[in-house]
């Protein structure tokens, strides 16, 4: 019997495979993989609008010498074609490039289309590796693709009950897929056939509503069924219709209106036909149990008014009213392409104190941003109040006096951080839909006796659900707790934009954000949040370049609190994103805004010195001149602008702003530096550390100024004497200039004033004031002193991006083996993979372990100044 041709062909292919495998050429075997494929820095995103989305990927390999030399992207709406590499829409073919980042360039992407993609990469030996197939799906792409209309319930901005909307529809054919696209002025929850869609909270994210609105996309294939269907939408006020009153006048925002939405429910049938259920006059509206909601204060819920089944097809809506058309809040409606807000971490009560049969105080053991969930049964009409706070009085009651100072209520109907629930008489469940708070303690009071146990109230830590990509562990448990508290405060202040605190303000304070940006980027994959927030900057920036101190804003902040020491976010955040990700898109998008901003300062303050700013906010005791700190940040902005100009080939701009940098630096040093003594100003910590950290000090005087700073810190008994701006500089200025031991002494202090003092006094988050007994400025969950989180990675672990090869393509490792620590470990997952440093003290010697990810390399700089070249892979050193 002769072998069949198919058997012969198979045998030949297998022989070729073996030849390739054992020759070491051609396709890799199992020792190298392409992993973590992302589009727009998100895994398999749904509903993107970018015409040229970014693709990124990483490698896993056992080959220590692996380096990507070229890649090719394959894109098609047919998954099999992508798998085979056929009919590629990406037209550039093989690209000789070592970066795992590129933009889509090919045939125009179509709206409402799922695309499949993969990447093929080559190494220096010509070997190739291919990824598995991933996907992304486009959304509207352009505003003209919307079919729905903006509708509301026609009520005015003073009406308190939230509007509910519903519509029924029928399908008569098998359904292949269904997508819901919803844009909202305000907040919403979406329901189909009785099921809440998705697990996001507080969608869409807060923007300058009259200039840009976000829409969210959902795969609702499983929820839409053949036959009768119902879709329901519940709208909340959010920042769009701010009914509570506080010093920032959000109740007077120019966009303020009754919540509204526009929705397209796009159904694709098995026969290829498409039907779109839209928001229009066929919808009906009513109010219900949510009788008041404020993003700033709380929610009020009357369980007696619940309409069971309101989002079901068979619900009797004969008493519901007609809806009203209204204008879109803005003409710029774009996809919300970022990590969403979620109830991320559930918490159980650590203790319950029953004061009497109508008062209970729950302690969750940790200060968080989020909500509580109440399970309760009581007599119908019983009024239950849930007062959330960070502190308790000596008598055990919840104390909110540290967080309600900027609230300006017009009556007693809207108590601060206090949810109000009116019971139905049966089993009631309540969790706020459109609010979050900052709290550790909750005092539950009722108008009639109720029986509560620890399980009656649970909590959720809510924040933008950004993946954690960094870790720290030290032999000193206080350092570990400081790092944990820093991360908790960072996340507590990340809600689609960075905030200062989750209770008193919830404002996007610019100064707090740029101080904490490195802290955030070392520990969390937060690029999507910052890209959205810098779009908010572009919406808020005035034509002359001026930015408000809080972003977004309803108008407050253009005349107070802004200036380069705060609103340098326009430059610092895009620059740090570029350093950490090697992605220049945000920097390029922000270039015009940075330029207008720097030009405005140059025109207003031609001497090179500016007094525009707040200065070193909440210092321990010593005050530094605002002119010094603001002029330094002006220099930083101009420096970033000059570097960006060079990066983008704008040579004339680069020359101009390099000259401006020299002018600013000379002006600062002429006025504030005593070149004989090496002292800036009066020689306090902020005055010395800021010029060192931000590269103002002449090179010939760095050593002298650094010694003066170390001596100043020693004179202050190795304790902090800085405010917000000084905390960014102090530890870095010391550790980068030969005084890492001094920096660690400061970082590890456990008495006042220090981070450790907070921890020793029970802090689980960072505070707003070094003095925990302060009568003001004493939020207990503030990120503004959070630079220590980044310094642990930089100053002790030594992990730093190289500006010449950003995105950790070349990793700078500069660890410090400080006295007082027996061991230390840091890790960060960058664009190429996981970077680790670990060191341990062995008597008089140090054992150091390092990991450099594939497709990158590094340089180790020891405290002695000795440098060693690092290839990808693991390394051990005895020092």
PDB file of C-alpha atoms in Angstrom, residues 467-472 483 487 520-525 793 826-829:
ATOM      1  CA  UNK A 467      -4.398  47.531  37.395  1.00  0.00           C
ATOM      2  CA  UNK A 468      -1.673  47.400  40.033  1.00  0.00           C
ATOM      3  CA  UNK A 469       1.767  47.159  38.416  1.00  0.00           C
ATOM      4  CA  UNK A 470       4.124  47.923  41.295  1.00  0.00           C
ATOM      5  CA  UNK A 471       5.048  46.472  44.672  1.00  0.00           C
ATOM      6  CA  UNK A 472       7.223  47.491  47.605  1.00  0.00           C
ATOM      7  CA  UNK A 483       3.419  52.656  51.060  1.00  0.00           C
ATOM      8  CA  UNK A 487      -1.603  53.718  47.465  1.00  0.00           C
ATOM      9  CA  UNK A 520       0.639  56.617  40.755  1.00  0.00           C
ATOM     10  CA  UNK A 521       2.557  55.494  37.677  1.00  0.00           C
ATOM     11  CA  UNK A 522       5.011  53.322  39.604  1.00  0.00           C
ATOM     12  CA  UNK A 523       2.201  51.403  41.304  1.00  0.00           C
ATOM     13  CA  UNK A 524      -0.697  51.558  38.821  1.00  0.00           C
ATOM     14  CA  UNK A 525      -1.366  51.422  35.085  1.00  0.00           C
ATOM     15  CA  UNK A 793      10.844  52.903  44.070  1.00  0.00           C
ATOM     16  CA  UNK A 826      10.662  46.874  44.587  1.00  0.00           C
ATOM     17  CA  UNK A 827       9.014  45.801  41.344  1.00  0.00           C
ATOM     18  CA  UNK A 828       7.393  47.662  38.491  1.00  0.00           C
ATOM     19  CA  UNK A 829       5.758  46.289  35.359  1.00  0.00           C
TER      20      UNK A 829
END
